[in-house]
Tab-separated table of C-alpha atoms in Angstrom:
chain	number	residue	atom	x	y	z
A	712	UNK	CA	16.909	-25.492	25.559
A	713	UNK	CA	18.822	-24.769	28.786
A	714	UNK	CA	22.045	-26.432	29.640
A	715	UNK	CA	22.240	-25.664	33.554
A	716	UNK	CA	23.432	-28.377	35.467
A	717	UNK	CA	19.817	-28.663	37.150
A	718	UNK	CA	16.943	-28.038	35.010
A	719	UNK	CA	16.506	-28.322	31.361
A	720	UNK	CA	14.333	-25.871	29.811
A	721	UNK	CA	12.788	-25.957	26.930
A	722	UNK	CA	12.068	-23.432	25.564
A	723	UNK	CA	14.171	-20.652	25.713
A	724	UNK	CA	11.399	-17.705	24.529
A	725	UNK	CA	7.694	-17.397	25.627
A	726	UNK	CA	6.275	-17.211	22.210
A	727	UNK	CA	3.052	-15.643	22.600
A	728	UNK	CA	0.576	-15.658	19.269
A	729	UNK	CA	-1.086	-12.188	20.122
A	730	UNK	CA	-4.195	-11.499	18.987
A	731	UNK	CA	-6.156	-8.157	21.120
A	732	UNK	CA	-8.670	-8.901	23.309
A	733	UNK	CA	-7.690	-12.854	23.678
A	734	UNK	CA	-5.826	-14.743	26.628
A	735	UNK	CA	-2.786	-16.483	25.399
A	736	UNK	CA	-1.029	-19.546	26.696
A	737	UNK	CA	2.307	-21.362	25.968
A	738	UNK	CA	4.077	-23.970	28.149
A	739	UNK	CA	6.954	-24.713	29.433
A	740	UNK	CA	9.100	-27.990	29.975
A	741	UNK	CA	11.227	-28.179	33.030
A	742	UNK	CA	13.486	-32.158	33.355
A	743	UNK	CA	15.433	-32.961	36.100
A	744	UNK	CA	18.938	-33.814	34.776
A	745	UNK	CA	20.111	-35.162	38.766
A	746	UNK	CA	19.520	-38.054	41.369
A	747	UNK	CA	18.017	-34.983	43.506
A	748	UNK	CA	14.727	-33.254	44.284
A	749	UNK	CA	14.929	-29.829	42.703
A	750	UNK	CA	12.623	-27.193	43.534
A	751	UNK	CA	11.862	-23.899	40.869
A	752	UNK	CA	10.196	-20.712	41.146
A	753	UNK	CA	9.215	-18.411	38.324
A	754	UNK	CA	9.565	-14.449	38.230
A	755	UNK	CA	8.299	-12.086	36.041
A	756	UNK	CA	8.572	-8.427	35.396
A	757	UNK	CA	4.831	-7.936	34.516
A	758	UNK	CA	3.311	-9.931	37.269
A	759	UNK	CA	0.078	-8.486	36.633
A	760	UNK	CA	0.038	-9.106	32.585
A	761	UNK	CA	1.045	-12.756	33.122
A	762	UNK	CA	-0.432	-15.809	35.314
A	763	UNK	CA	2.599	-18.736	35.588
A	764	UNK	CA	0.895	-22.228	36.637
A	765	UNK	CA	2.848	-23.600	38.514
A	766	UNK	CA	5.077	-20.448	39.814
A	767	UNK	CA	6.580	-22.741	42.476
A	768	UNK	CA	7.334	-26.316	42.194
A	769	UNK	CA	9.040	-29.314	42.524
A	770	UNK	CA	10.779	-31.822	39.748
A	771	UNK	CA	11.692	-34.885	40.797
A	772	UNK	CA	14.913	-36.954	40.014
A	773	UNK	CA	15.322	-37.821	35.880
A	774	UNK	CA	11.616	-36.260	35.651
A	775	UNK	CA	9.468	-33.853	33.955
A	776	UNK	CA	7.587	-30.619	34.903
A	777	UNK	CA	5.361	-28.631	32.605
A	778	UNK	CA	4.791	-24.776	33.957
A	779	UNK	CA	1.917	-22.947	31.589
A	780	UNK	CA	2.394	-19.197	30.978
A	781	UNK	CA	-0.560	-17.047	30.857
A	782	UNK	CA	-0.884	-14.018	28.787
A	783	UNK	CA	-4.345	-11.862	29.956
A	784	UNK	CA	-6.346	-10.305	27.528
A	785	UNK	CA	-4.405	-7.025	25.659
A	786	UNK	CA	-6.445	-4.194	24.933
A	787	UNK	CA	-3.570	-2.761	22.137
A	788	UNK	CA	-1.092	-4.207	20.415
A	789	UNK	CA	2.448	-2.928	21.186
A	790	UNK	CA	5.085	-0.742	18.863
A	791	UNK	CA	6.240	-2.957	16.112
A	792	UNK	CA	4.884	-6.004	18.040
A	793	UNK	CA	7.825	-6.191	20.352
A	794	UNK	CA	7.732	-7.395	24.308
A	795	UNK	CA	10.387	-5.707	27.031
A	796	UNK	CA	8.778	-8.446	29.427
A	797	UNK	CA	11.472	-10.779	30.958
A	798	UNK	CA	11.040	-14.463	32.989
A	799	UNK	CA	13.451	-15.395	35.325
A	800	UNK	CA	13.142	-18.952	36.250
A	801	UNK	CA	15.360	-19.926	39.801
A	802	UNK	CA	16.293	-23.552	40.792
A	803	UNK	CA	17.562	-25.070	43.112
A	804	UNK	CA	18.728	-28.329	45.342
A	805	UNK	CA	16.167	-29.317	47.845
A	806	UNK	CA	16.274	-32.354	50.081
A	807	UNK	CA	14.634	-35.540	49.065
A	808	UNK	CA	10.661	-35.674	49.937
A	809	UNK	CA	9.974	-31.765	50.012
A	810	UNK	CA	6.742	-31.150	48.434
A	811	UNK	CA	5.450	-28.039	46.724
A	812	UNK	CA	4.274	-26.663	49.909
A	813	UNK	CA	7.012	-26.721	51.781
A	814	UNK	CA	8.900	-23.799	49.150
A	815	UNK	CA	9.971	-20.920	50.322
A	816	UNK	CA	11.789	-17.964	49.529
A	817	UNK	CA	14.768	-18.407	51.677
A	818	UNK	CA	15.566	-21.096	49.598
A	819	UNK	CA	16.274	-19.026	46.491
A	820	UNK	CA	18.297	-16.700	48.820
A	821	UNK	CA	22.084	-16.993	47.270
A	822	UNK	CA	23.344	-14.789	50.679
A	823	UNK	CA	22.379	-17.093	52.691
A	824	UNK	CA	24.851	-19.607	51.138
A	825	UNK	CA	22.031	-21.897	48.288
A	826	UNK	CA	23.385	-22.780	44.875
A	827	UNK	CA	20.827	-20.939	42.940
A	828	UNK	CA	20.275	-21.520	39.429
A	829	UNK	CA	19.103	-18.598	37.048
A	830	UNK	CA	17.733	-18.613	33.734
A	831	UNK	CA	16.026	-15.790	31.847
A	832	UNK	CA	13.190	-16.400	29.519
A	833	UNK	CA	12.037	-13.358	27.389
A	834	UNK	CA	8.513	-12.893	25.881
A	835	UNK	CA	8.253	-12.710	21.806
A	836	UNK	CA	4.872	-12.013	20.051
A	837	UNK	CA	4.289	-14.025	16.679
A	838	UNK	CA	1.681	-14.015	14.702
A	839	UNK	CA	-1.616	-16.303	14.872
A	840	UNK	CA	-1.628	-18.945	12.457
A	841	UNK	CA	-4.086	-18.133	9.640
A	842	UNK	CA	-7.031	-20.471	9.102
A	843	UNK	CA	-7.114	-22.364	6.124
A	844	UNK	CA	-9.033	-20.887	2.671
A	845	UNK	CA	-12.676	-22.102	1.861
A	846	UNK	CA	-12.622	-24.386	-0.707
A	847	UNK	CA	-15.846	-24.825	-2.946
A	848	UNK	CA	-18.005	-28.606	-2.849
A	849	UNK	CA	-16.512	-30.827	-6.112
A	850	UNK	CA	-13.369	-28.009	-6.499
A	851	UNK	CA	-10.387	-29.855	-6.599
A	852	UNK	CA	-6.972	-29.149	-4.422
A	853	UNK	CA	-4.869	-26.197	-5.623
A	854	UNK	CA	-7.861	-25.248	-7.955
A	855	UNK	CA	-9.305	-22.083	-8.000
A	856	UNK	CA	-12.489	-22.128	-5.415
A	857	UNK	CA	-14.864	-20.862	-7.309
A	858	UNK	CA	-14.885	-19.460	-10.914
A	859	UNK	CA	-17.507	-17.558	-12.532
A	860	UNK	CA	-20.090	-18.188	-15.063
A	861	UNK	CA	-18.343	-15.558	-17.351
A	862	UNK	CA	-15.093	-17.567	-16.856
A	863	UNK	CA	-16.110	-20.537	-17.130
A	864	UNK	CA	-17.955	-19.495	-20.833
A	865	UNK	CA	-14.852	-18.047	-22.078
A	866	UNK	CA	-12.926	-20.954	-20.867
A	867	UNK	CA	-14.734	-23.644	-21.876
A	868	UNK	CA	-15.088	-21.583	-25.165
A	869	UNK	CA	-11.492	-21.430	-26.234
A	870	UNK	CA	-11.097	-24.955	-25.249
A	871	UNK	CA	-13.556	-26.205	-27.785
A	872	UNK	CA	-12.187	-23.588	-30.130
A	873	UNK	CA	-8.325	-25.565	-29.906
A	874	UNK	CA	-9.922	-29.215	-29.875
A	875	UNK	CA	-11.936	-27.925	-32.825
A	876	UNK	CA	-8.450	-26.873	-34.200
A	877	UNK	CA	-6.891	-29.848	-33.136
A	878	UNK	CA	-8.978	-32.251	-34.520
A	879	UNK	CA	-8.624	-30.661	-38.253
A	880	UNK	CA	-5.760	-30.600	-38.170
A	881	UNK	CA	-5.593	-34.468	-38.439
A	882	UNK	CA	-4.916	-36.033	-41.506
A	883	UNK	CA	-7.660	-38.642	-40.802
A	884	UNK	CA	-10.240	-35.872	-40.310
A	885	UNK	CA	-9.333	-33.709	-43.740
A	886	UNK	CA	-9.222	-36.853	-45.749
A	887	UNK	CA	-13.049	-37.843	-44.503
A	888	UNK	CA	-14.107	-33.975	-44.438
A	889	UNK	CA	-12.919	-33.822	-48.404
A	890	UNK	CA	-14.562	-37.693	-48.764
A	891	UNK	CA	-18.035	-36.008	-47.644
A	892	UNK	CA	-17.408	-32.865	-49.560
A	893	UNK	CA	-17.148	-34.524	-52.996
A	894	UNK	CA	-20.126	-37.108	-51.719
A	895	UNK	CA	-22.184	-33.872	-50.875
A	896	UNK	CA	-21.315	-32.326	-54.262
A	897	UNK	CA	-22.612	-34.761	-56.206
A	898	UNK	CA	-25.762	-35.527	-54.411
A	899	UNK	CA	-26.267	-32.168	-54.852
A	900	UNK	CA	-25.903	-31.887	-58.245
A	901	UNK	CA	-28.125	-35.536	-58.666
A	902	UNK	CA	-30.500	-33.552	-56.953
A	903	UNK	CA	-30.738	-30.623	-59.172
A	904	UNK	CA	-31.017	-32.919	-61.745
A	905	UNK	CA	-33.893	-34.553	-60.409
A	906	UNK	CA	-35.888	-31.329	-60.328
A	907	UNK	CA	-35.223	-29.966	-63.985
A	908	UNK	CA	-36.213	-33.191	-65.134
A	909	UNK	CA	-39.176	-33.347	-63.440
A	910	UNK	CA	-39.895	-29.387	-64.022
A	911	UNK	CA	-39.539	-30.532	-67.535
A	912	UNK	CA	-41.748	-33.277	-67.312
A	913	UNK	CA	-44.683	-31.421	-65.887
A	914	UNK	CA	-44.831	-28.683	-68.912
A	915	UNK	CA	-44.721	-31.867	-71.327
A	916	UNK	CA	-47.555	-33.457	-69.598
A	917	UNK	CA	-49.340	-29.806	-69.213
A	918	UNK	CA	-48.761	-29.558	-73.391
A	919	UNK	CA	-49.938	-33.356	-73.736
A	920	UNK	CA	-52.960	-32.557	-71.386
A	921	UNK	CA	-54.004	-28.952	-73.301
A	922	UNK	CA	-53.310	-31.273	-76.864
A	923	UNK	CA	-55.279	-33.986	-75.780
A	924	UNK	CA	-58.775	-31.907	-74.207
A	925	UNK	CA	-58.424	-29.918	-78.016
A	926	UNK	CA	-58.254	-33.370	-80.215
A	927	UNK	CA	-60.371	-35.474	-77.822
A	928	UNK	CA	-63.383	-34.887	-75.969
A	929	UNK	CA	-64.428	-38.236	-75.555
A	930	UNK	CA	-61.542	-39.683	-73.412
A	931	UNK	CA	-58.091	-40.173	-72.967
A	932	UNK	CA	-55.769	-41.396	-75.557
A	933	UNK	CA	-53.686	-44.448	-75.117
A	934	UNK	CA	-50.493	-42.658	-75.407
A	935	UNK	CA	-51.789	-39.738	-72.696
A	936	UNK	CA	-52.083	-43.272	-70.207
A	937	UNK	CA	-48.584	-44.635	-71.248
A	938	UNK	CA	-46.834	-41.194	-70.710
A	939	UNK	CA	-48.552	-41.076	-67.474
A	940	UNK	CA	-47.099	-44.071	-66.679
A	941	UNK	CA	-43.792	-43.876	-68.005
A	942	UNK	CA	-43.541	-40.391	-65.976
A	943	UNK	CA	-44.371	-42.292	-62.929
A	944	UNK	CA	-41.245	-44.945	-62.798
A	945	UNK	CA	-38.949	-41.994	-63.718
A	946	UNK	CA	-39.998	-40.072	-61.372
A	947	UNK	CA	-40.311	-42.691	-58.839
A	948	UNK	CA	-36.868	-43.869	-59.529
A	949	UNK	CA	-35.591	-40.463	-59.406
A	950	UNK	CA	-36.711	-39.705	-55.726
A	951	UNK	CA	-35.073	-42.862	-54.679
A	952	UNK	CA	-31.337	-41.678	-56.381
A	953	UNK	CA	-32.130	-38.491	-54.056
């Protein structure tokens, strides 16, 4: 900001964002720091590269002015994106009730005896602000926008394969998993048991059926129906242990 005994400006450099092909504003902010009117007029050493609205004005007592800077459309960027363009902005003591209209350029003539303010302004090209990055429906902030289906296998992968890890390593879980080990052991081994027996018990009743058809032709012994029956329960009760 300026410290002349007039104006106050703020601010110091015309900072342009430059982009080719694109007008560019920025704005100025000229306060009165006096009980007086004060007139201004801008200058520029690229008059035809820049449009100043207002160029010519008038601030009055403890007030405000804002002046908007005009950049026109660049065709190419310069060397190393740096701007030789200068603004010189004049003020000066005017008497109370001039108006806008009534500036001239004798009043910004030192020779002729006015107490001219000067400030220079010089022009620096920055660049655009970027837009922000697309971020994915359901993603949430500072996560990745969108992952892959590959990723997302092999991630969700080798997080089941450490919960997996995790989780036996427990003390609770390797005291259950040996609980149902021995439990499936021996229901196993019930099991097998179950079948020999009743492997065994069919080729007894195939030998009691062969011995019976040779010794009787008749009908069937009583012990033939009591074997019958006894094989029954057992094997009954054997299919409920299993």
């Amino acid at each position: 900001m300026s410290t002349g005994d007039l104006l106050s400006i703020d601010p110091l450099e015309l900072k342009f964002p430059f982009e080719l092909k694109k007008q560019i504003s920025c704005s100025l902010q000229l306060s009165n720091k006096t009980d007086s009117y004060v007139a201004f007029k801008v200058k520029t050493t690229n008059p035809k590269k820049y449009c100043v609205r207002p160029n010519t004005g008038v601030v009055l007592p403890r007030s405000t002015c804002d002046v908007i800077v005009t950049m026109q459309a660049q065709k190419e960027a310069p060397a190393d994106m740096q701007c030789k363009d200068k603004f010189l902005l004049q003020s000066v003591k005017v008497n109370d009730g001039v108006a806008a209209k009534d500036i001239n350029a004798e009043m910004f003539n030192k020779e002729a005896g006015h107490i001219v303010e000067e400030c220079k302004l010089r022009v620096v090209y920055v660049s655009p602000p970027q837009p922000p990055s697309p971020v994915a429906e359901g993603s949430e902030e500072g996560s990745s926008p969108r992952g892959s289906v590959t990723e997302n296998g092999n991630s969700n992968g080798a997080e089941f394969s450490n919960a997996a890890r995790a989780l036996a390593d427990r003390p609770e879980f390797q005291e259950k998993s040996l609980e149902a080990k021995v439990l499936i052991s021996r229901l196993t081994e019930e099991k097998n048991n179950a079948v020999q027996q009743n492997n065994k018990l069919r080729q007894e009743l195939e030998l009691l059926r062969r011995e019976s058809s040779k010794s009787s032709s008749g009908g069937i012994s009583i012990m033939f129906v009591i074997f019958i029956g006894l094989l029954g329960i057992i094997l009954g009760y054997l299919m409920k242990r299993t």
